[in-house]
Amino acid sequence: MVQAPERTHSPRRRFRSLALLSGAAAIALLAAGCAGGSSSASNGEFGFPETEQQADSTITVWVDNTRVAAADAFKAANPDVPIDVVTYDGSANGSNSFQTKIQLFDKAKKGWPDVVWSTQTNDAAWASQTTPGSQPFAAQLDGGLVDSELIDGFTAGSLDPCTVDGKIYCLRNDLAQNVLWYDKTLFDQFGYTLPTTWEEYQELGEKVAAEHPGYIIGAAGDAWTPEIYMWASKCQAGDVTAVREITVDTTSEECQRMADLLDTSIANGSVTTESVFSPSFVQKYAGKVLAMPGPVWYSGAIFNSPDSLNVPAGQIGAATPLTWDGEDVVTGNVGGGTWYISSHSANLASAKKFVEFAATSDEYQVELNPGLPAFAAAGEKWVAKQADSGYFAGDLDALTDSASLVWSGWGSPTFSQEAVWAKTVTPVITSGGTISDTLEEWGQAIKDQAQVNGYKVG
């Protein structure tokens, strides 16, 4: 069995959790006289004000389309628990729909769901905060609502994004660090050597473009492109250095070198600007993806999916993330969703039961979750299941080994880096422009967004 690796709780990473406040939240907190701090309310059995409980009431659960499977598995395992499942976008690509909807319910003082799934890892920052006239949306989980033994069962470090001011407000669904996915069959067929550095990766793309045009070694058409490429290059696109402070320098050598690599690869066609979830991507590149840097969840969402590339068994392998020649290996992270229980829930017992099931149970996490579970015991079984399935080429050590390699210099402010990139850079590269010529504009857009959200920008 492969065990999920230990990750330390770095003081810097925990400090960043304190800095993740949106401008709207900061203004609200200032108005309430407690800017920058988490809720101080401690009444209630679990450390927050509780709604009058109705043990048999129906819980409302928000999920995206992929997590409907978790709700269905829960229903099958718990037919006595009334549940109303509502689908929404999960705040995907930085849409901020989760926060926006909750703000409306706060104003109306009614309508809150009992459980919410989010694709984002920075929602605890605002969901843990009071706003004028309303308590924090997220229920504190480590004040007795969720057993400490269960919390301790998560892979070390995986709950850092859920931790604000030393308290835990969500449970992590999956780990989402990037690795290098590759098609062993195509590498063998073409006689290519698997790259271990970004320099070798670029050289491979040039060879593929010349010798096998139409085949690709990556994709740069999604909003999370900077989290795959720029993050792994140690580009300081948003380093949260203190409470309400962020450093942005997108014109550094670390940013420029990756921009040059992507510009070259996009120009020669070895990296596509198509979104990996677009129908045209599947039409153009099914059977033609030689390699693909990307998150762990690409395994089930793209490669082993009948709705996407549907690559036959025995071809796809996972390799250690690429590094720059002479540097230590680091990687980026794309998502790793989170589960929240509402502090407004009138049925905390059922909401807790659902979240614990969705985040830890073998029925969902091992059998149905497309990504590597954050709950260590489930993660161990999930990796073993993938290895035993016969689908992958070679071992899957890279999936667990890479969990501790996420570069700490890429912060997680409340505003979405994905949304900034999608608005600023994606239109440029899809219309034939270059990332290199957009670096300064991209950086300014990040700074502008940070200032709107109340950050001091360095």
Coordinates of C-alpha atoms in Angstrom, one line a residue:
M1 CA 0.0 0.0 0.0
V2 CA 1.2 3.5 -0.8
Q3 CA 0.7 5.9 2.1
A4 CA 0.0 9.6 1.6
P5 CA 3.2 11.5 2.6
E6 CA 3.5 13.7 5.6
R7 CA 3.4 17.4 5.1
T8 CA 4.4 19.8 7.9
H9 CA 2.3 22.7 9.0
S10 CA 4.6 25.6 8.1
P11 CA 4.1 28.8 10.2
R12 CA 4.1 30.7 6.9
R13 CA 1.3 28.6 5.4
R14 CA -0.8 28.9 8.5
F15 CA -0.2 32.6 8.6
R16 CA -1.5 32.9 5.0
S17 CA -4.7 31.4 6.1
L18 CA -5.2 34.5 8.3
A19 CA -4.7 36.8 5.3
L20 CA -7.3 35.5 3.0
L21 CA -10.0 38.1 3.3
S22 CA -11.9 39.7 0.5
G23 CA -12.3 43.5 0.2
A24 CA -16.0 43.1 0.9
A25 CA -15.3 41.0 4.0
A26 CA -12.6 43.5 5.2
I27 CA -15.0 46.4 4.8
A28 CA -17.7 44.5 6.7
L29 CA -15.3 43.6 9.4
L30 CA -14.2 47.2 9.8
A31 CA -17.8 48.2 10.1
A32 CA -18.3 45.6 12.8
G33 CA -15.2 46.8 14.6
C34 CA -13.2 43.6 14.1
A35 CA -11.4 43.9 10.8
G36 CA -9.0 41.0 10.0
G37 CA -10.1 38.7 12.8
S38 CA -12.3 35.6 12.9
S39 CA -15.5 35.4 14.7
S40 CA -15.2 35.8 18.5
A41 CA -18.6 34.3 19.2
S42 CA -18.3 31.2 21.3
N43 CA -21.8 30.6 22.5
G44 CA -23.2 27.2 21.5
E45 CA -22.1 23.7 22.1
F46 CA -19.6 23.7 19.3
G47 CA -18.2 27.2 19.5
F48 CA -20.6 29.2 17.4
P49 CA -24.3 30.4 17.7
E50 CA -26.6 27.5 16.8
T51 CA -30.0 27.6 15.2
E52 CA -32.7 25.8 17.0
Q53 CA -32.2 22.2 15.9
Q54 CA -34.8 20.1 14.1
A55 CA -33.5 16.5 14.1
D56 CA -35.7 15.2 11.2
S57 CA -35.5 18.2 8.9
T58 CA -34.2 18.0 5.4
I59 CA -30.7 19.2 4.7
T60 CA -29.9 21.2 1.6
V61 CA -26.6 20.2 0.0
W62 CA -24.9 22.2 -2.8
V63 CA -22.6 20.3 -5.1
D64 CA -21.2 20.6 -8.6
N65 CA -22.0 18.0 -11.2
T66 CA -19.0 15.9 -10.4
R67 CA -19.9 15.7 -6.7
V68 CA -23.5 14.6 -7.4
A69 CA -21.9 11.1 -7.1
A70 CA -21.1 11.8 -3.5
A71 CA -24.7 12.8 -2.8
D72 CA -26.0 9.7 -4.5
A73 CA -23.6 7.5 -2.5
F74 CA -24.7 9.2 0.7
K75 CA -28.4 8.6 -0.1
A76 CA -27.7 4.9 -0.8
A77 CA -25.8 4.5 2.5
N78 CA -28.2 6.7 4.5
P79 CA -31.8 6.3 3.1
D80 CA -33.2 7.6 6.4
V81 CA -31.6 11.0 6.1
P82 CA -33.8 13.5 4.2
I83 CA -31.6 15.4 1.7
D84 CA -32.3 18.0 -1.0
V85 CA -29.4 18.2 -3.5
V86 CA -28.9 21.4 -5.5
T87 CA -26.2 21.7 -8.2
Y88 CA -24.2 24.8 -8.9
D89 CA -20.8 25.6 -10.4
G90 CA -18.9 25.0 -7.2
S91 CA -17.2 28.5 -7.7
A92 CA -15.2 26.9 -10.5
N93 CA -12.7 29.1 -12.3
G94 CA -13.0 31.7 -9.6
S95 CA -16.6 32.6 -10.3
N96 CA -17.1 33.4 -6.6
S97 CA -20.6 32.2 -6.8
F98 CA -20.4 30.5 -3.3
Q99 CA -19.6 33.8 -1.5
T100 CA -22.0 35.8 -3.7
K101 CA -25.0 33.6 -2.9
I102 CA -24.2 33.4 0.8
Q103 CA -24.0 37.3 1.0
L104 CA -27.6 37.4 -0.5
F105 CA -28.8 34.9 2.2
D106 CA -27.1 36.9 4.9
K107 CA -29.0 40.0 3.8
A108 CA -32.2 38.1 3.6
K109 CA -31.4 36.3 6.9
K110 CA -32.7 33.1 5.5
G111 CA -32.1 30.5 2.8
W112 CA -28.7 29.2 3.7
P113 CA -27.8 25.7 2.5
D114 CA -26.7 23.2 5.2
V115 CA -23.7 21.8 3.3
V116 CA -21.7 23.4 0.5
W117 CA -19.0 21.9 -1.8
S118 CA -16.4 24.4 -3.2
T119 CA -13.8 23.8 -5.8
Q120 CA -11.7 26.6 -4.2
T121 CA -9.2 26.4 -1.4
N122 CA -9.6 29.9 -0.1
D123 CA -13.2 30.2 0.9
A124 CA -12.6 29.5 4.6
A125 CA -11.0 33.0 4.7
W126 CA -14.3 34.8 4.2
A127 CA -16.7 32.0 5.3
S128 CA -15.2 32.1 8.8
Q129 CA -15.7 35.8 9.3
T130 CA -18.6 37.8 10.8
T131 CA -20.4 40.4 8.7
P132 CA -22.7 43.1 10.1
G133 CA -25.9 41.4 11.3
S134 CA -24.8 37.9 10.5
Q135 CA -22.6 35.2 12.0
P136 CA -19.9 33.4 9.9
F137 CA -21.4 31.1 7.4
A138 CA -19.0 28.2 8.1
A139 CA -19.4 26.2 11.2
Q140 CA -16.3 25.6 13.2
L141 CA -15.5 21.9 12.9
D142 CA -12.9 21.3 15.5
G143 CA -14.8 22.7 18.5
G144 CA -16.5 19.4 19.0
L145 CA -18.8 19.2 16.0
V146 CA -16.4 16.8 14.2
D147 CA -14.4 14.3 16.2
S148 CA -10.7 15.2 16.6
E149 CA -9.7 11.6 15.7
L150 CA -11.3 12.1 12.3
I151 CA -9.7 15.5 11.8
D152 CA -6.3 14.0 12.7
G153 CA -6.8 11.4 10.0
F154 CA -6.3 13.9 7.1
T155 CA -3.0 14.0 5.3
A156 CA -0.7 16.4 7.2
G157 CA -1.1 19.9 5.9
S158 CA -4.2 19.2 3.8
L159 CA -6.4 21.1 6.1
D160 CA -4.2 24.2 6.2
P161 CA -6.5 26.0 3.7
C162 CA -9.4 25.3 6.0
T163 CA -7.6 26.7 9.1
V164 CA -8.2 30.3 10.1
D165 CA -6.9 31.7 13.4
G166 CA -6.2 28.2 14.5
K167 CA -9.7 26.9 13.9
I168 CA -10.9 24.5 11.2
Y169 CA -13.8 25.5 9.1
C170 CA -13.9 22.9 6.3
L171 CA -12.8 19.4 5.3
R172 CA -10.6 19.0 2.3
N173 CA -11.9 16.6 -0.4
D174 CA -8.8 15.9 -2.4
L175 CA -5.2 16.8 -3.0
A176 CA -4.5 18.6 -6.3
Q177 CA -0.8 19.0 -6.7
N178 CA 0.6 18.9 -10.3
V179 CA 2.6 16.0 -11.7
L180 CA 3.7 15.2 -15.3
W181 CA 1.2 12.9 -17.0
Y182 CA 2.6 11.1 -20.0
D183 CA 1.5 8.5 -22.6
K184 CA 4.1 5.7 -22.3
T185 CA 2.9 4.0 -25.5
L186 CA 3.5 7.1 -27.5
F187 CA 6.9 7.8 -25.9
D188 CA 7.9 4.2 -26.8
Q189 CA 6.5 4.5 -30.3
F190 CA 8.2 7.8 -31.1
G191 CA 11.5 6.8 -29.3
Y192 CA 11.4 9.8 -27.0
T193 CA 12.9 10.1 -23.5
L194 CA 10.7 11.3 -20.7
P195 CA 11.8 14.9 -19.7
T196 CA 12.8 15.6 -16.1
T197 CA 13.4 19.4 -16.5
W198 CA 11.5 22.2 -18.1
E199 CA 14.4 22.7 -20.5
E200 CA 14.1 19.1 -21.7
Y201 CA 10.3 19.6 -21.8
Q202 CA 10.6 22.5 -24.2
E203 CA 13.1 20.6 -26.4
L204 CA 10.7 17.7 -26.5
G205 CA 7.9 20.1 -27.7
E206 CA 10.2 21.3 -30.5
K207 CA 10.9 17.8 -31.6
V208 CA 7.2 16.8 -31.4
A209 CA 6.2 19.9 -33.5
A210 CA 8.8 19.0 -36.2
E211 CA 8.4 15.2 -36.2
H212 CA 4.8 14.6 -35.1
P213 CA 2.7 17.8 -35.8
G214 CA -0.7 17.6 -34.2
Y215 CA 0.5 15.9 -31.1
I216 CA 0.8 17.9 -27.9
I217 CA 2.8 18.0 -24.6
G218 CA 0.5 20.3 -22.7
A219 CA -2.4 22.7 -22.6
A220 CA -2.6 26.4 -21.7
G221 CA -6.2 27.2 -22.4
D222 CA -7.7 27.0 -19.0
A223 CA -8.1 29.5 -16.2
W224 CA -5.8 27.4 -14.0
T225 CA -2.9 27.6 -16.5
P226 CA -0.8 29.8 -14.2
E227 CA -1.3 27.4 -11.3
I228 CA 0.3 24.6 -13.5
Y229 CA 3.1 26.5 -15.2
M230 CA 3.8 29.8 -13.5
W231 CA 3.5 28.4 -10.0
A232 CA 5.9 25.6 -10.8
S233 CA 8.4 28.2 -12.1
K234 CA 8.3 30.1 -8.7
C235 CA 6.8 33.1 -10.4
Q236 CA 5.9 35.5 -7.6
A237 CA 2.4 36.4 -8.9
G238 CA 0.9 36.7 -5.5
D239 CA 3.0 36.1 -2.4
V240 CA 0.8 36.8 0.7
T241 CA 3.5 38.0 3.1
A242 CA 1.5 39.3 6.0
V243 CA -2.0 40.1 7.0
R244 CA -3.5 42.3 4.2
E245 CA -0.1 42.4 2.4
I246 CA 0.8 40.8 -0.9
T247 CA 3.9 41.0 -3.1
V248 CA 3.5 40.8 -6.9
D249 CA 6.3 40.6 -9.4
T250 CA 5.4 39.0 -12.7
T251 CA 8.3 40.5 -14.6
S252 CA 10.9 38.4 -12.7
E253 CA 13.2 35.9 -14.4
E254 CA 11.1 33.1 -12.9
C255 CA 8.0 34.4 -14.6
Q256 CA 9.8 35.3 -17.8
R257 CA 11.4 31.9 -18.4
M258 CA 8.1 30.1 -18.2
A259 CA 6.4 32.7 -20.4
D260 CA 9.1 32.2 -23.0
L261 CA 8.7 28.4 -22.8
L262 CA 4.9 28.6 -23.2
D263 CA 5.2 31.2 -26.0
T264 CA 7.6 29.0 -27.9
S265 CA 5.5 25.8 -27.3
I266 CA 2.2 27.5 -28.2
A267 CA 3.7 29.0 -31.4
N268 CA 5.0 25.6 -32.6
G269 CA 1.7 23.9 -31.7
S270 CA 3.1 21.5 -29.1
V271 CA 1.1 23.2 -26.4
T272 CA -2.5 24.0 -27.2
T273 CA -4.6 26.9 -26.1
E274 CA -7.8 24.8 -26.1
S275 CA -9.4 24.2 -22.8
V276 CA -9.0 20.5 -21.7
F277 CA -12.8 20.4 -21.0
S278 CA -13.9 21.7 -24.4
P279 CA -15.5 19.4 -27.0
S280 CA -12.9 20.7 -29.5
F281 CA -10.0 19.5 -27.3
V282 CA -11.3 16.0 -27.3
Q283 CA -12.0 16.1 -31.1
K284 CA -8.5 17.4 -31.9
Y285 CA -6.3 15.6 -29.3
A286 CA -7.8 12.2 -28.4
G287 CA -4.9 9.8 -28.9
K288 CA -2.5 12.7 -29.4
V289 CA -1.6 13.8 -25.9
L290 CA 2.0 12.8 -25.5
A291 CA 2.5 14.6 -22.1
M292 CA 0.5 16.9 -19.9
P293 CA 1.6 18.7 -16.8
G294 CA -1.5 18.9 -14.6
P295 CA -3.1 18.1 -11.3
V296 CA -3.6 14.6 -9.8
W297 CA -7.3 14.8 -10.6
Y298 CA -6.6 14.8 -14.4
S299 CA -6.3 11.0 -14.0
G300 CA -10.0 10.4 -13.7
A301 CA -11.3 13.7 -15.1
I302 CA -9.4 13.6 -18.4
F303 CA -7.4 10.5 -19.2
N304 CA -9.6 7.7 -17.8
S305 CA -12.9 9.4 -18.7
P306 CA -15.3 8.3 -21.4
D307 CA -16.4 12.0 -21.6
S308 CA -12.9 13.2 -22.3
L309 CA -9.8 11.6 -23.8
N310 CA -10.7 8.1 -22.7
V311 CA -7.1 6.8 -23.1
P312 CA -6.9 2.9 -23.2
A313 CA -5.5 1.1 -20.2
G314 CA -1.8 0.6 -19.9
Q315 CA -0.7 3.8 -21.6
I316 CA -0.9 6.7 -19.1
G317 CA 1.8 7.2 -16.4
A318 CA 2.6 9.7 -13.8
A319 CA 6.1 11.2 -13.4
T320 CA 7.6 13.5 -10.8
P321 CA 7.0 17.2 -11.5
L322 CA 9.4 19.0 -13.8
T323 CA 12.1 21.3 -12.4
W324 CA 14.4 23.9 -13.9
D325 CA 18.0 22.6 -14.4
G326 CA 19.9 22.8 -11.2
E327 CA 17.0 23.8 -9.0
D328 CA 15.0 21.8 -6.4
V329 CA 11.7 20.3 -7.6
V330 CA 8.6 22.3 -6.8
T331 CA 5.1 22.1 -8.2
G332 CA 1.9 24.0 -8.3
N333 CA -1.6 23.1 -7.2
V334 CA -5.0 23.3 -8.9
G335 CA -7.9 23.1 -6.5
G336 CA -8.5 20.3 -4.1
G337 CA -12.1 21.0 -3.1
T338 CA -13.6 21.6 0.3
W339 CA -16.7 20.7 2.2
Y340 CA -18.5 23.2 4.5
I341 CA -21.2 22.9 7.1
S342 CA -23.4 25.9 7.6
S343 CA -23.4 27.4 11.1
H344 CA -27.1 28.3 10.3
S345 CA -28.1 24.6 9.8
A346 CA -31.1 23.4 11.7
N347 CA -29.9 19.9 11.4
L348 CA -26.2 19.9 12.3
A349 CA -26.2 16.2 13.0
S350 CA -27.3 15.3 9.5
A351 CA -25.0 17.9 7.9
K352 CA -22.1 16.6 9.9
K353 CA -23.0 13.0 8.8
F354 CA -23.0 14.1 5.1
V355 CA -19.7 16.0 5.2
E356 CA -17.9 13.2 7.1
F357 CA -19.2 10.7 4.6
A358 CA -18.3 12.8 1.6
A359 CA -14.8 13.6 2.8
T360 CA -13.8 10.3 4.3
S361 CA -15.9 7.3 3.3
D362 CA -14.6 4.5 1.1
E363 CA -17.9 4.5 -0.7
Y364 CA -17.2 7.8 -2.2
Q365 CA -13.6 8.7 -1.7
V366 CA -12.1 5.3 -2.7
E367 CA -14.7 4.1 -5.2
L368 CA -16.0 7.3 -6.9
N369 CA -13.7 10.3 -6.2
P370 CA -11.7 11.1 -9.4
G371 CA -8.9 12.7 -7.4
L372 CA -6.5 11.6 -4.6
P373 CA -8.4 11.8 -1.3
A374 CA -7.1 14.2 1.3
F375 CA -8.2 11.8 4.1
A376 CA -5.1 9.7 4.5
A377 CA -6.6 6.2 5.0
A378 CA -8.9 6.7 1.9
G379 CA -5.9 8.1 0.0
E380 CA -3.9 5.0 0.7
K381 CA -6.7 2.8 -0.6
W382 CA -7.3 5.0 -3.6
V383 CA -3.7 4.9 -4.8
A384 CA -3.6 1.2 -4.2
K385 CA -6.8 0.7 -6.2
Q386 CA -5.4 2.8 -9.1
A387 CA -2.2 0.9 -9.1
D388 CA -4.0 -2.5 -9.0
S389 CA -6.5 -1.5 -11.7
G390 CA -4.1 -2.1 -14.5
Y391 CA -5.0 1.2 -16.0
F392 CA -1.8 3.1 -15.4
A393 CA 1.6 2.4 -16.9
G394 CA 4.2 2.0 -14.1
D395 CA 3.9 2.9 -10.4
L396 CA 2.1 5.8 -9.0
D397 CA 4.7 7.0 -6.5
A398 CA 4.7 10.4 -8.1
L399 CA 1.1 11.1 -7.0
T400 CA 2.1 10.8 -3.3
D401 CA 5.7 12.0 -3.5
S402 CA 4.6 15.3 -5.1
A403 CA 2.2 16.2 -2.3
S404 CA 5.0 17.8 -0.3
L405 CA 6.5 19.7 -3.3
V406 CA 4.0 22.5 -3.7
W407 CA 5.9 25.8 -3.7
S408 CA 5.0 27.9 -0.7
G409 CA 5.7 31.3 -2.5
W410 CA 2.3 31.3 -4.3
G411 CA -0.2 32.7 -1.9
S412 CA -4.0 32.2 -1.8
P413 CA -5.7 35.6 -1.5
T414 CA -9.5 35.6 -1.5
F415 CA -9.6 37.0 -5.0
S416 CA -9.2 34.5 -7.8
Q417 CA -5.9 34.3 -9.6
E418 CA -7.7 32.1 -12.2
A419 CA -10.2 34.9 -12.9
V420 CA -7.5 37.5 -13.3
W421 CA -5.6 35.3 -15.8
A422 CA -8.7 34.4 -17.7
K423 CA -9.6 38.0 -18.2
T424 CA -6.1 39.3 -18.8
V425 CA -4.0 36.7 -20.5
T426 CA -6.2 34.0 -22.0
P427 CA -7.7 36.4 -24.6
V428 CA -4.2 37.4 -25.7
I429 CA -2.8 33.9 -26.2
T430 CA -6.0 32.6 -27.9
S431 CA -5.8 35.5 -30.4
G432 CA -2.2 35.0 -31.3
G433 CA -0.4 37.2 -28.8
T434 CA 2.3 36.2 -26.3
I435 CA 2.4 35.7 -22.6
S436 CA 5.8 37.5 -22.4
D437 CA 4.2 40.7 -23.8
T438 CA 1.4 40.4 -21.2
L439 CA 3.4 39.8 -18.0
E440 CA 3.4 43.4 -16.9
E441 CA -0.3 43.8 -17.7
W442 CA -1.1 40.5 -15.9
G443 CA 0.9 41.7 -12.8
Q444 CA -0.9 45.1 -12.8
A445 CA -4.3 43.3 -13.0
I446 CA -3.3 41.2 -9.9
K447 CA -2.2 44.3 -8.1
D448 CA -5.4 46.2 -9.0
Q449 CA -7.6 43.2 -7.8
A450 CA -5.6 43.0 -4.6
Q451 CA -6.0 46.6 -3.8
V452 CA -9.8 46.4 -4.5
N453 CA -9.8 43.6 -1.9
G454 CA -8.0 45.6 0.7
Y455 CA -4.4 44.4 0.3
K456 CA -1.3 46.5 0.6
V457 CA 0.7 45.6 -2.5
G458 CA 4.4 45.3 -2.5

